[in-house]
CSV table of C-alpha atoms in Angstrom, one decimal:
chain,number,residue,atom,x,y,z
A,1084,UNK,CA,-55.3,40.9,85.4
A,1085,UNK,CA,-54.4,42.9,88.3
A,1086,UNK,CA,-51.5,44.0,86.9
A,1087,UNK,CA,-53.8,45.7,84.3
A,1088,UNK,CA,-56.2,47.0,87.2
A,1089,UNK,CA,-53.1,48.5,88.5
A,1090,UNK,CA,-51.7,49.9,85.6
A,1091,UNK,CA,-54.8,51.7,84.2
A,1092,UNK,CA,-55.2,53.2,88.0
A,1093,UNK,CA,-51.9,54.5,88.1
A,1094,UNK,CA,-52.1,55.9,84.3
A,1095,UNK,CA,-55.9,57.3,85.2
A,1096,UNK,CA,-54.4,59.3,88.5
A,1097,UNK,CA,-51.2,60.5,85.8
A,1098,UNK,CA,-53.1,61.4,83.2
A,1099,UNK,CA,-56.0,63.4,85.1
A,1100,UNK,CA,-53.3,65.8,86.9
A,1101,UNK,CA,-51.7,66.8,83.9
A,1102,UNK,CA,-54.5,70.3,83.5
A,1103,UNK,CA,-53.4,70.9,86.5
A,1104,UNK,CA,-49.3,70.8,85.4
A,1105,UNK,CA,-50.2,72.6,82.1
A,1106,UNK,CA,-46.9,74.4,81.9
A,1107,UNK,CA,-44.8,71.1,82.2
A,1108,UNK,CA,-46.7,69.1,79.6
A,1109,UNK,CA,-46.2,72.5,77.6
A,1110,UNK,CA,-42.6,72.2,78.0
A,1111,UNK,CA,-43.0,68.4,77.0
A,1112,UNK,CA,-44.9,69.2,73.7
A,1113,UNK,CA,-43.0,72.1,72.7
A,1114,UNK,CA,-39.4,70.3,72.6
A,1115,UNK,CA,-41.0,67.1,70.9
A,1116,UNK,CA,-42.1,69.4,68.1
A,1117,UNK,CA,-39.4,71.1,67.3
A,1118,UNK,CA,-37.3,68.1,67.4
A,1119,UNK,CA,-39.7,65.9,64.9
A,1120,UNK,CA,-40.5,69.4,63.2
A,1121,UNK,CA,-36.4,69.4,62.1
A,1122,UNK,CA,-36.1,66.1,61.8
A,1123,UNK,CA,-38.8,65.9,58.9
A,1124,UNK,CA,-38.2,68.8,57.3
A,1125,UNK,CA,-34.3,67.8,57.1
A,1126,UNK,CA,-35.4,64.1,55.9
A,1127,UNK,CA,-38.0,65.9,53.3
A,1128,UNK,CA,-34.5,66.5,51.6
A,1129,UNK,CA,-33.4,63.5,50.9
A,1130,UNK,CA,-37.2,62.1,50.1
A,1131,UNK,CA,-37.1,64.8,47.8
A,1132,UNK,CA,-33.8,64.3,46.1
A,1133,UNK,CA,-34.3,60.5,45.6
A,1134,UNK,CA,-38.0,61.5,44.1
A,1135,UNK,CA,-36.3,64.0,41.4
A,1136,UNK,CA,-33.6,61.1,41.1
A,1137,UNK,CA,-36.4,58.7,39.9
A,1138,UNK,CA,-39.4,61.1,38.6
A,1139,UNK,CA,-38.3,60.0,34.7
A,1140,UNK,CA,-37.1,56.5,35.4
A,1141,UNK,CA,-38.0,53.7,33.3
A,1142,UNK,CA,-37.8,50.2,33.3
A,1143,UNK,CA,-36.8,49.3,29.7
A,1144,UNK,CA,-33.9,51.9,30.5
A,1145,UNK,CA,-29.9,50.6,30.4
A,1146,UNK,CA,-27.2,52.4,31.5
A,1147,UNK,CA,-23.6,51.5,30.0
A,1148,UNK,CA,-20.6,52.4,32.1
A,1149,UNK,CA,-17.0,51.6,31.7
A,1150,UNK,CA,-15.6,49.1,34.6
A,1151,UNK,CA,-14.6,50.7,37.7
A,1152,UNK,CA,-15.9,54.1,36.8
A,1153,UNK,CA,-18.7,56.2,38.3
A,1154,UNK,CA,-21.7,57.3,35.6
A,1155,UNK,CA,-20.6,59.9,33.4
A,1156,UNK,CA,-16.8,59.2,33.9
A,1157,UNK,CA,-16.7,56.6,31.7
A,1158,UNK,CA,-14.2,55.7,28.1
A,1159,UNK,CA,-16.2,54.0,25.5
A,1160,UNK,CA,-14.2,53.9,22.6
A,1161,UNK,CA,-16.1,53.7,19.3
A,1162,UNK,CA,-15.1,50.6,18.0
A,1163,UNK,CA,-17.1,49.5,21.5
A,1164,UNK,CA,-19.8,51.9,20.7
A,1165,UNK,CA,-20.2,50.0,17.1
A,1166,UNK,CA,-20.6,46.4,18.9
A,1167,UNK,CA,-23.3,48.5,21.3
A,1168,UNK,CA,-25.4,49.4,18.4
A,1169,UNK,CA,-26.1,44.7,17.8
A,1170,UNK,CA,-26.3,44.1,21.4
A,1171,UNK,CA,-29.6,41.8,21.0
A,1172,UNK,CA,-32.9,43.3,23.2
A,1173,UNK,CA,-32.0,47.0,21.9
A,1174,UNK,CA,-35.4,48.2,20.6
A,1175,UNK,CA,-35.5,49.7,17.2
A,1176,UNK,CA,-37.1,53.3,15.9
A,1177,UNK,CA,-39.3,53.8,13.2
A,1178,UNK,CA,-36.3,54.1,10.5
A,1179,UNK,CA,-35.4,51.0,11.9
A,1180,UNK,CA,-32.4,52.7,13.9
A,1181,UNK,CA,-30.9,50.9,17.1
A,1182,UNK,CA,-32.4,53.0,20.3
A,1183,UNK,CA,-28.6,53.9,21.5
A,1184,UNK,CA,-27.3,56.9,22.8
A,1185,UNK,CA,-23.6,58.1,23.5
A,1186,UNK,CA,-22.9,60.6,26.1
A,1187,UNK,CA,-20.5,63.0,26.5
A,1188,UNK,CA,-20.1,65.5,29.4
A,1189,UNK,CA,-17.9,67.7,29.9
A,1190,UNK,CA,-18.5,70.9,33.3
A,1191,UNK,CA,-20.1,74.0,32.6
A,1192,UNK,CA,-20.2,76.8,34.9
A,1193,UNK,CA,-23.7,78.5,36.0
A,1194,UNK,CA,-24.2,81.4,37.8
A,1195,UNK,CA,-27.7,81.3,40.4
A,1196,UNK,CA,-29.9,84.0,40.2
A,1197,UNK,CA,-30.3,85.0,43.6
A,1198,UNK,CA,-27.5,84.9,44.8
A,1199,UNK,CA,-24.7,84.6,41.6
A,1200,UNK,CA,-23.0,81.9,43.4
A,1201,UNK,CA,-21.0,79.7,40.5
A,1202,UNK,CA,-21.7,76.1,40.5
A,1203,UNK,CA,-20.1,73.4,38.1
A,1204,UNK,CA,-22.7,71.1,36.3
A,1205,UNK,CA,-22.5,68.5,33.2
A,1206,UNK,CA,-23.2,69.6,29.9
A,1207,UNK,CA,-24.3,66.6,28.5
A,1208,UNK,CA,-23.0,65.9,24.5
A,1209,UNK,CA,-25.7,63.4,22.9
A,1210,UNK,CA,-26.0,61.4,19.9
A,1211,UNK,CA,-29.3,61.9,17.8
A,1212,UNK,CA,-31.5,59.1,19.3
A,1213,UNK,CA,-31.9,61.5,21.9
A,1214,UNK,CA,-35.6,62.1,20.8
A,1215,UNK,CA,-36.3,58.3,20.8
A,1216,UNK,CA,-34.6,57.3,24.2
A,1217,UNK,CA,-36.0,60.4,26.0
A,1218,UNK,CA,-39.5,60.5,24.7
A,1219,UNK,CA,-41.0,62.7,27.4
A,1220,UNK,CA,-39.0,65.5,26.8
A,1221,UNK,CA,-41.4,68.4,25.5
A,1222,UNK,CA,-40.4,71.4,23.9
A,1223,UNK,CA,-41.8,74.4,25.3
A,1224,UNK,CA,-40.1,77.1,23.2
A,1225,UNK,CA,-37.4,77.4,19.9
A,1226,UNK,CA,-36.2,74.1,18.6
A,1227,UNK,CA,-34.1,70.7,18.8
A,1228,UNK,CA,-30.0,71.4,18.4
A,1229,UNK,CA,-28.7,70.9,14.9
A,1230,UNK,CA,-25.7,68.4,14.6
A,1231,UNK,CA,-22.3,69.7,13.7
A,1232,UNK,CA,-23.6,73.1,15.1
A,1233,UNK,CA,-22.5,74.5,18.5
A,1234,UNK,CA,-26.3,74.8,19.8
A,1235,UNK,CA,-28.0,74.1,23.3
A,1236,UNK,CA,-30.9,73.2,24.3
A,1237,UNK,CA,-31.8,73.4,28.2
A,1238,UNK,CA,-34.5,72.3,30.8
A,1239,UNK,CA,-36.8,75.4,31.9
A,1240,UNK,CA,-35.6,74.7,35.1
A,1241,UNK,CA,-31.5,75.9,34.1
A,1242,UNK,CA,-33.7,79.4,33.2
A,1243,UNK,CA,-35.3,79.5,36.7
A,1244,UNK,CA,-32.2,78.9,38.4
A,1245,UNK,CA,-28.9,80.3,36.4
A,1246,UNK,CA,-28.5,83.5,34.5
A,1247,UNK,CA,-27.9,82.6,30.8
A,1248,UNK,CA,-29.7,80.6,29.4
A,1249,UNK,CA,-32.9,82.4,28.1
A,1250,UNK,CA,-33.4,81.1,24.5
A,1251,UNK,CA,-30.7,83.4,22.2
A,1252,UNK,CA,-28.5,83.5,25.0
A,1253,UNK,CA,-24.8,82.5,23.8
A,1254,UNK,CA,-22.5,80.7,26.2
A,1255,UNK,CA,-19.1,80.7,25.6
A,1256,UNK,CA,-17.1,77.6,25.6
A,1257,UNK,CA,-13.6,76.7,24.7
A,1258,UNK,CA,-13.5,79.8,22.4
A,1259,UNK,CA,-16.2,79.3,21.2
A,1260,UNK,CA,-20.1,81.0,21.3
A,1261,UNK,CA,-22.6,78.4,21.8
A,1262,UNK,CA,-25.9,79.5,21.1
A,1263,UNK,CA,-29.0,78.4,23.6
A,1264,UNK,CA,-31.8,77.2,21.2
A,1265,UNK,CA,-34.4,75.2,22.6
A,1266,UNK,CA,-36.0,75.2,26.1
A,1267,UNK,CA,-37.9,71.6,27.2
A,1268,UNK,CA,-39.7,69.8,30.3
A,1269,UNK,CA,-38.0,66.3,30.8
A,1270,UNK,CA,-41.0,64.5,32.7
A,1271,UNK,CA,-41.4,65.2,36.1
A,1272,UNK,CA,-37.7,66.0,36.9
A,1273,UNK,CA,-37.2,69.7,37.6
A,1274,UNK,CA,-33.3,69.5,37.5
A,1275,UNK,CA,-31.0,71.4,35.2
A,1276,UNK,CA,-30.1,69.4,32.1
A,1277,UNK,CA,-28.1,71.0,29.3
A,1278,UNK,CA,-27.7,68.7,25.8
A,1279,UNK,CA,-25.4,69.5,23.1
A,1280,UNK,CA,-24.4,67.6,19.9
A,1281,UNK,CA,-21.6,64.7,20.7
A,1282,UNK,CA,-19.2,65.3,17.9
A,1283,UNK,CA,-19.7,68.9,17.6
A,1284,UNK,CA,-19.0,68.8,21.5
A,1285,UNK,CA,-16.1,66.3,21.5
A,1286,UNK,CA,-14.7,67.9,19.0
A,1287,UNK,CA,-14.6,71.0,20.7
A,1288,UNK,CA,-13.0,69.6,23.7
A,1289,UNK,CA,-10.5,67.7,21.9
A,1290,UNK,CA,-12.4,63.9,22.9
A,1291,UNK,CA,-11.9,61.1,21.3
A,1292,UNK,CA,-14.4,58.4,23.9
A,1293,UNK,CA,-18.2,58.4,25.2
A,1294,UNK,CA,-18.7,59.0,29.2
A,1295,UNK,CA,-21.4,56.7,29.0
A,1296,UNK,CA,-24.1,54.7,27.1
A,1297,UNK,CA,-27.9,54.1,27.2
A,1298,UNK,CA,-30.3,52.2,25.9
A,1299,UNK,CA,-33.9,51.0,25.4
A,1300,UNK,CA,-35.1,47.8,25.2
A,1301,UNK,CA,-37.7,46.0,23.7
A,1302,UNK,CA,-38.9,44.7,27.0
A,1303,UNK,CA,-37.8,45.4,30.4
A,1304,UNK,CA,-37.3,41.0,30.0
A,1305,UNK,CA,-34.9,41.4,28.0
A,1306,UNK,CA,-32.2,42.9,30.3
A,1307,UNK,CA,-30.7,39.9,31.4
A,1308,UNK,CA,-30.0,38.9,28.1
A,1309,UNK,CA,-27.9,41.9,27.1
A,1310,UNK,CA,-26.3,42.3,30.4
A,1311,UNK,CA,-25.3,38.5,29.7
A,1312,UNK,CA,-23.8,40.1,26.3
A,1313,UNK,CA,-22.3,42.6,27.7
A,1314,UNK,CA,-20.4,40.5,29.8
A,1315,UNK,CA,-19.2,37.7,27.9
A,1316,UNK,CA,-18.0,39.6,25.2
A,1317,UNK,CA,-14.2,40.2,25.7
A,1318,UNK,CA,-13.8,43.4,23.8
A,1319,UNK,CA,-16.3,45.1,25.7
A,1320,UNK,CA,-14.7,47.0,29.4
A,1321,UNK,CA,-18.7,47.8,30.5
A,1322,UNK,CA,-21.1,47.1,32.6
A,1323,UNK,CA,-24.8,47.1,32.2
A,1324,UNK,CA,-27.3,48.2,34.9
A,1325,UNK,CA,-30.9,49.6,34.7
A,1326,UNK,CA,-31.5,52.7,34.6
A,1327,UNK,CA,-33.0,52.6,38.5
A,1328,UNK,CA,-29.9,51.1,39.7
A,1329,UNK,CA,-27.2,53.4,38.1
A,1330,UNK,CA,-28.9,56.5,39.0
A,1331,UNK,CA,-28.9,55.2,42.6
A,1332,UNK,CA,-25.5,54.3,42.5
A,1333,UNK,CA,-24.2,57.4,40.9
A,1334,UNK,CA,-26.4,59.6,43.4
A,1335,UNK,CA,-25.2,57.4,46.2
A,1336,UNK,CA,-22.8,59.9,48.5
A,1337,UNK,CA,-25.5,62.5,47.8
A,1338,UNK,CA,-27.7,60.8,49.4
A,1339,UNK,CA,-25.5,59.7,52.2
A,1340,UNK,CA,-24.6,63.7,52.7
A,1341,UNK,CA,-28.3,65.0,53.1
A,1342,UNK,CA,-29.0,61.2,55.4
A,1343,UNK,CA,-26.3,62.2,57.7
A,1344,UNK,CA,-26.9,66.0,58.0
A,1345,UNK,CA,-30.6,64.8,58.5
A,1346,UNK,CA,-30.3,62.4,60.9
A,1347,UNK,CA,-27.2,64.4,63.1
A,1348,UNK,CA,-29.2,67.6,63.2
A,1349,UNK,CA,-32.3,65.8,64.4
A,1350,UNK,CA,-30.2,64.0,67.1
A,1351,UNK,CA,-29.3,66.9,68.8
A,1352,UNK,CA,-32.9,68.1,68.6
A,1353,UNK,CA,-33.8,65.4,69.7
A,1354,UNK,CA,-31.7,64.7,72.8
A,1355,UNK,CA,-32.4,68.6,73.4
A,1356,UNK,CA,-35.6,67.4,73.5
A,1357,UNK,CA,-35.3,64.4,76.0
A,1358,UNK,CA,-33.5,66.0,78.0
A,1359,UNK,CA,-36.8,68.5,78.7
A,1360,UNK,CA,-39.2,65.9,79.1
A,1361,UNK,CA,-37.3,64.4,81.9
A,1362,UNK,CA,-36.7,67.3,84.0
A,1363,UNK,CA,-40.8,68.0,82.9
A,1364,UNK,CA,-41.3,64.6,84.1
A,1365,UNK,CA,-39.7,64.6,87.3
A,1366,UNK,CA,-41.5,67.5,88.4
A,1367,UNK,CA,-44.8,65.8,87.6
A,1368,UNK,CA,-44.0,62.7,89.5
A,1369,UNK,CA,-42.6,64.9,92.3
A,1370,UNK,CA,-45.8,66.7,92.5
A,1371,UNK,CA,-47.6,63.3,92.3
A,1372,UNK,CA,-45.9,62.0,95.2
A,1373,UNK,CA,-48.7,61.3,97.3
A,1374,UNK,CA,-51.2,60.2,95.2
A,1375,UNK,CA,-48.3,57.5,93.9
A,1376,UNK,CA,-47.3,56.5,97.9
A,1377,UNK,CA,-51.3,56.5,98.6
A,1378,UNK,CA,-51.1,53.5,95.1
A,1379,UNK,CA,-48.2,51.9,97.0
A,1380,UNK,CA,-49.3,51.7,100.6
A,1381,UNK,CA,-52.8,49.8,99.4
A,1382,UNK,CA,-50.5,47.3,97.4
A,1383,UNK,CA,-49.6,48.7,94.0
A,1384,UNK,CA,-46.3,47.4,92.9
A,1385,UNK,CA,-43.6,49.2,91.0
A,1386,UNK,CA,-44.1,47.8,87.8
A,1387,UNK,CA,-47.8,49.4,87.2
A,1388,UNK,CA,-46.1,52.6,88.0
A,1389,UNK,CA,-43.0,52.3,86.1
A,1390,UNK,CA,-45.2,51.4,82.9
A,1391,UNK,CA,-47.9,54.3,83.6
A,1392,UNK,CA,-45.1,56.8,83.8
A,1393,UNK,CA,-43.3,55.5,81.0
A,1394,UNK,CA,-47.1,55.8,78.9
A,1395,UNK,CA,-48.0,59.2,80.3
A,1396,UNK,CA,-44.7,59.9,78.5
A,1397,UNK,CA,-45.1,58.8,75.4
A,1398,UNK,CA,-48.1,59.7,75.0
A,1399,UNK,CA,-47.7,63.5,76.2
A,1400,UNK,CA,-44.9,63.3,73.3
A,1401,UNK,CA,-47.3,62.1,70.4
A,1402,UNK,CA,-49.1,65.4,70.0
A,1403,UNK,CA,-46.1,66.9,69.5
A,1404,UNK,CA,-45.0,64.6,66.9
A,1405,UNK,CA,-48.3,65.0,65.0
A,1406,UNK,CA,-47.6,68.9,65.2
A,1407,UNK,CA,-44.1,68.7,64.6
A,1408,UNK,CA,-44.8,66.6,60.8
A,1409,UNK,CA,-47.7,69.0,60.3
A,1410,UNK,CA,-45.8,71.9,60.5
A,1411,UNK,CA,-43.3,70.8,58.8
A,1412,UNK,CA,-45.5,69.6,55.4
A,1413,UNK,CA,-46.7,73.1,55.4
A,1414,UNK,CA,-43.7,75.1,55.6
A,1415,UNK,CA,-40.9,72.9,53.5
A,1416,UNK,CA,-43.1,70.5,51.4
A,1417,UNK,CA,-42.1,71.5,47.9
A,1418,UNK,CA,-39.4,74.2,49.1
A,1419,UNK,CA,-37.1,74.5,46.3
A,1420,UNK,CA,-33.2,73.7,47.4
A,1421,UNK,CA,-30.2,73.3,46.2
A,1422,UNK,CA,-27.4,71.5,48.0
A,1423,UNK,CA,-23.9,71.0,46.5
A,1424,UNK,CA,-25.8,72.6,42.9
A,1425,UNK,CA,-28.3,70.0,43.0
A,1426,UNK,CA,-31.5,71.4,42.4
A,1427,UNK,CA,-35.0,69.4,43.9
A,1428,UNK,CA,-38.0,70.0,46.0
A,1429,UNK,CA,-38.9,69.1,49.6
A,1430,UNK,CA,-40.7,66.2,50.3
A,1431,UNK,CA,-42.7,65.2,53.9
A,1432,UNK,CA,-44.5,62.1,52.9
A,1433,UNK,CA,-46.8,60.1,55.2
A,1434,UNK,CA,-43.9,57.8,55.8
A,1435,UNK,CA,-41.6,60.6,57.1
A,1436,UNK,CA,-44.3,61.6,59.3
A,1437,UNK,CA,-45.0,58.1,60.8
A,1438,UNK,CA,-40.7,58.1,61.4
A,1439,UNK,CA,-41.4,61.0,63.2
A,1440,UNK,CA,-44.0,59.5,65.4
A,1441,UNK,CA,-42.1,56.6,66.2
A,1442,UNK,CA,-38.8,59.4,66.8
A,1443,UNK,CA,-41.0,61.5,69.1
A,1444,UNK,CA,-42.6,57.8,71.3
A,1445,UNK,CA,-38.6,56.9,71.6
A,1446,UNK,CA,-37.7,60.4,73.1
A,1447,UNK,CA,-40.9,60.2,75.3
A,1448,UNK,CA,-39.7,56.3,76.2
A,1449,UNK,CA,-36.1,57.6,76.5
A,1450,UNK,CA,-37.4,61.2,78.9
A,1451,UNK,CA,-39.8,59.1,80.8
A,1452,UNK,CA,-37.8,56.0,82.2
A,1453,UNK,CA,-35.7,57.6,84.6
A,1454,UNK,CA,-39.2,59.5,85.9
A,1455,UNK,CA,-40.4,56.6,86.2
A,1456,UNK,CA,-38.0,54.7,88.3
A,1457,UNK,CA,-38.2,57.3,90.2
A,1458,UNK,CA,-41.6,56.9,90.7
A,1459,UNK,CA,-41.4,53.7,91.6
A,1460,UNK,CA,-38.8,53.6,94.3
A,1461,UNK,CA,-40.1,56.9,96.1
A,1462,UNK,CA,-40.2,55.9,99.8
A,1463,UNK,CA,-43.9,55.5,101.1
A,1464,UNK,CA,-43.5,57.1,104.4
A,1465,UNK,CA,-41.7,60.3,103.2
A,1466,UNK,CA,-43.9,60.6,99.8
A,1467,UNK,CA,-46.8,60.7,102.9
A,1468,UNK,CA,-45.1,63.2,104.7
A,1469,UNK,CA,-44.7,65.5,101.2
A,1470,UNK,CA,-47.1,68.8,101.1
C-alpha cells in the first residue's frame, strides 16, 4: 500500500505542473498525433483493400485452380471442365443446369481519367452461368453480352475510373472492335470488372484452356465433399478452396505491399515522435527537480517515481492518439485509391483506432522511461540546490 501512496503522490505533483509546461506537453501531443494520424490512415489502406476483397464473398462459393498456379493463371482443359460439371454438391439452376463457371482472362489496357496513366487489368472471359453464380450483379444500363459476339459488359466503377468504357464505346482487341454493352453494380465491390464471352474470347486469343473455375454449392456443407472429389480423382490437376480463402491467397502480396509501406511509414513517424516526447520529458522532470528531491528526501523510493513518470507519459500521449484516429477517419475514411491499378476505398475502423491507442501508450512508454530513470537517480542534495 505505500507503494500506491507513493505513486499517486508523485503522479498528483507530475500531473498538476503540466499547465504550467504547456508548450512541452504541446510538443508531446503534437508528434503523437501525427505519428498515429499516419499510421491509421496508411493501415485504412489495407482495411480497405481486404473489405473490397471480401464485400461480395459467399460461403457456398468454390474456386478451382490448377496445382501450383496462382488464381487466374490456371489450364483447365475441357475434358476436366466436363468432369467439373458431376462434381457431387454443385447446386443446379432452374433449367436444371450445373451452377459452373469457366474463366478466362486475358490483360486489357485502361487508361485513368485524371491522370491518363495506363494500367493492365484482367478481362475476364465467362461461361453463361454467369447470371446464376453472380446473382448480385445488377444492371444499371444496356444489356447482358451475347455469346459468340465480341461484346462487354463492365462495372460502373471501370466508367468512373478509365476512359472507354461508357456504354457504345468500342475497345479494340486483337484486331478486333469489341463493343461495351452493358454497365452493372457487383454487390458492394466497387472494383473494375470487365466480362466477355469465353469462346468468343478464347477464340480471339487463340486459347484452347480455362484460367480458373467456380462454383456454387448446394450448401456451404457440402464443400468438403467435393474438395474430397476433387482430390481423389486422378484426371483432375486442381485444387478446391472457398471462395474466402482463394481470394486471400491470390490478394496475398497486395496485402503484404500496403502492411509494409503501412507499418515502415508509421515507424519513422513514430520514432520521430518518441524521440520528441523524451527531450519534452526531460525538460519536465528537469523543471520538477525539486519537487521530486523534496518526494525523495521524506522517503519516496525510485520506483514510485519511475512508474509516475512513465504514466504521466503515457497518458500525455493518449490525447494524441484519440486526435490522431479522429483526424484521420475524417480526412481518408472512404478516400478513393488506387495502388498498383487496384481500385478501393479507405477504411479507419474502431479497431485501427484502438491499434493506434495502444501505438501512441508504446511511444509514450518508450519517450518516458529514460525520463524517468532520470528522475529517479537525480541526486537529492543538488536537485535541492536547483532554482
Amino acid at each position: 500500500m505505500k507503494f500506491f501512496r507513493e505513486l499517486f503522490a508523485v503522479l498528483r505533483v507530475n500531473l498538476s505542473s503540466i499547465p504550467q509546461r504547456v508548450g512541452s506537453a504541446l510538443t508531446i501531443l503534437v508528434g503523437v498525433t501525427c505519428a498515429v494520424g499516419a499510421l491509421v490512415s496508411m493501415l485504412a489502406m489495407g482495411t480497405g483493400a481486404r473489405e473490397q476483397q471480401v464485400a461480395n464473398i459467399r460461403p457456398d462459393r468454390v474456386i478451382l485452380t490448377t496445382k501450383g498456379t496462382r488464381f487466374g493463371q490456371g489450364s483447365i482443359t475441357k475434358e476436366e471442365a466436363a468432369i467439373i460439371l458431376g462434381l457431387p454438391g454443385v447446386r443446379r439452376n432452374a433449367a436444371g443446369a450445373p451452377i459452373v463457371m469457366f474463366q478466362s482472362m486475358v490483360p486489357i489496357e485502361g487508361r485513368r481519367r485524371a491522370t491518363d496513366k495506363r494500367i493492365y487489368f484482367p478481362l475476364v472471359g465467362v461461361t453463361a452461368t454467369l447470371p446464376d453464380l453472380v446473382p448480385e450483379m445488377h444492371f444499371t444500363a444496356g444489356r447482358p453480352f451475347k455469346s459468340g459476339l465480341s461484346e462487354l459488359v463492365a462495372t460502373n466503377a471501370c466508367t468512373r475510373q478509365f476512359v472507354g468504357f461508357e456504354l457504345g464505346d468500342k475497345r479494340l482487341l486483337r484486331g478486333g472492335d469489341w463493343t461495351v454493352v452493358g454497365l452493372f453494380d457487383q454487390g458492394h465491390g466497387q472494383d473494375c470488372v470487365v466480362y466477355a464471352d469465353a469462346s468468343t474470347l478464347m477464340s480471339a486469343f487463340g486459347r484452347t484452356t480455362y484460367s480458373s473455375a467456380a462454383l456454387m454449392l448446394r450448401s456451404p456443407g457440402d464443400f468438403d465433399a467435393l474438395r474430397a472429389a476433387v482430390s481423389s480423382d486422378p484426371r483432375l490437376r486442381l485444387d478446391a478452396r472457398r471462395e474466402k480463402e482463394a481470394i486471400e491467397e491470390n490478394f496475398k502480396p497486395l496485402n503484404a505491399i500496403l502492411n509494409f509501406v503501412s507499418y515502415f511509414v508509421g515507424t519513422i513517424m513514430a520514432i520521430g515522435a518518441t524521440l520528441g516526447a523524451v527531450n519534452s520529458l526531460y525538460a519536465m522532470v528537469d523543471s520538477r527537480q525539486r519537487e521530486i528531491a523534496t518526494l525523495r528526501a521524506i522517503g519516496f523510493k525510485s520506483g514510485p517515481v519511475i512508474l509516475a513518470v512513465l504514466i504521466e507519459s503515457m497518458l500525455l500521449a493518449l490525447p494524441g492518439a484519440v486526435l490522431g484516429s479522429v483526424l484521420a477517419w475524417l480526412l481518408f475514411n472512404g478516400l478513393a485509391a488506387s495502388p498498383l491499378g487496384y481500385s478501393f476505398e479507405l477504411s479507419v475502423t474502431v479497431s485501427l483506432a484502438v491499434l493506434g491507442i495502444e501505438w501512441a501508450l508504446a511511444m509514450g512508454l518508450l519517450g518516458g522511461l529514460l525520463p524517468a530513470l532520470r528522475a529517479a537517480r537525480l541526486p537529492v542534495v543538488t536537485a535541492l540546490r536547483a532554482i
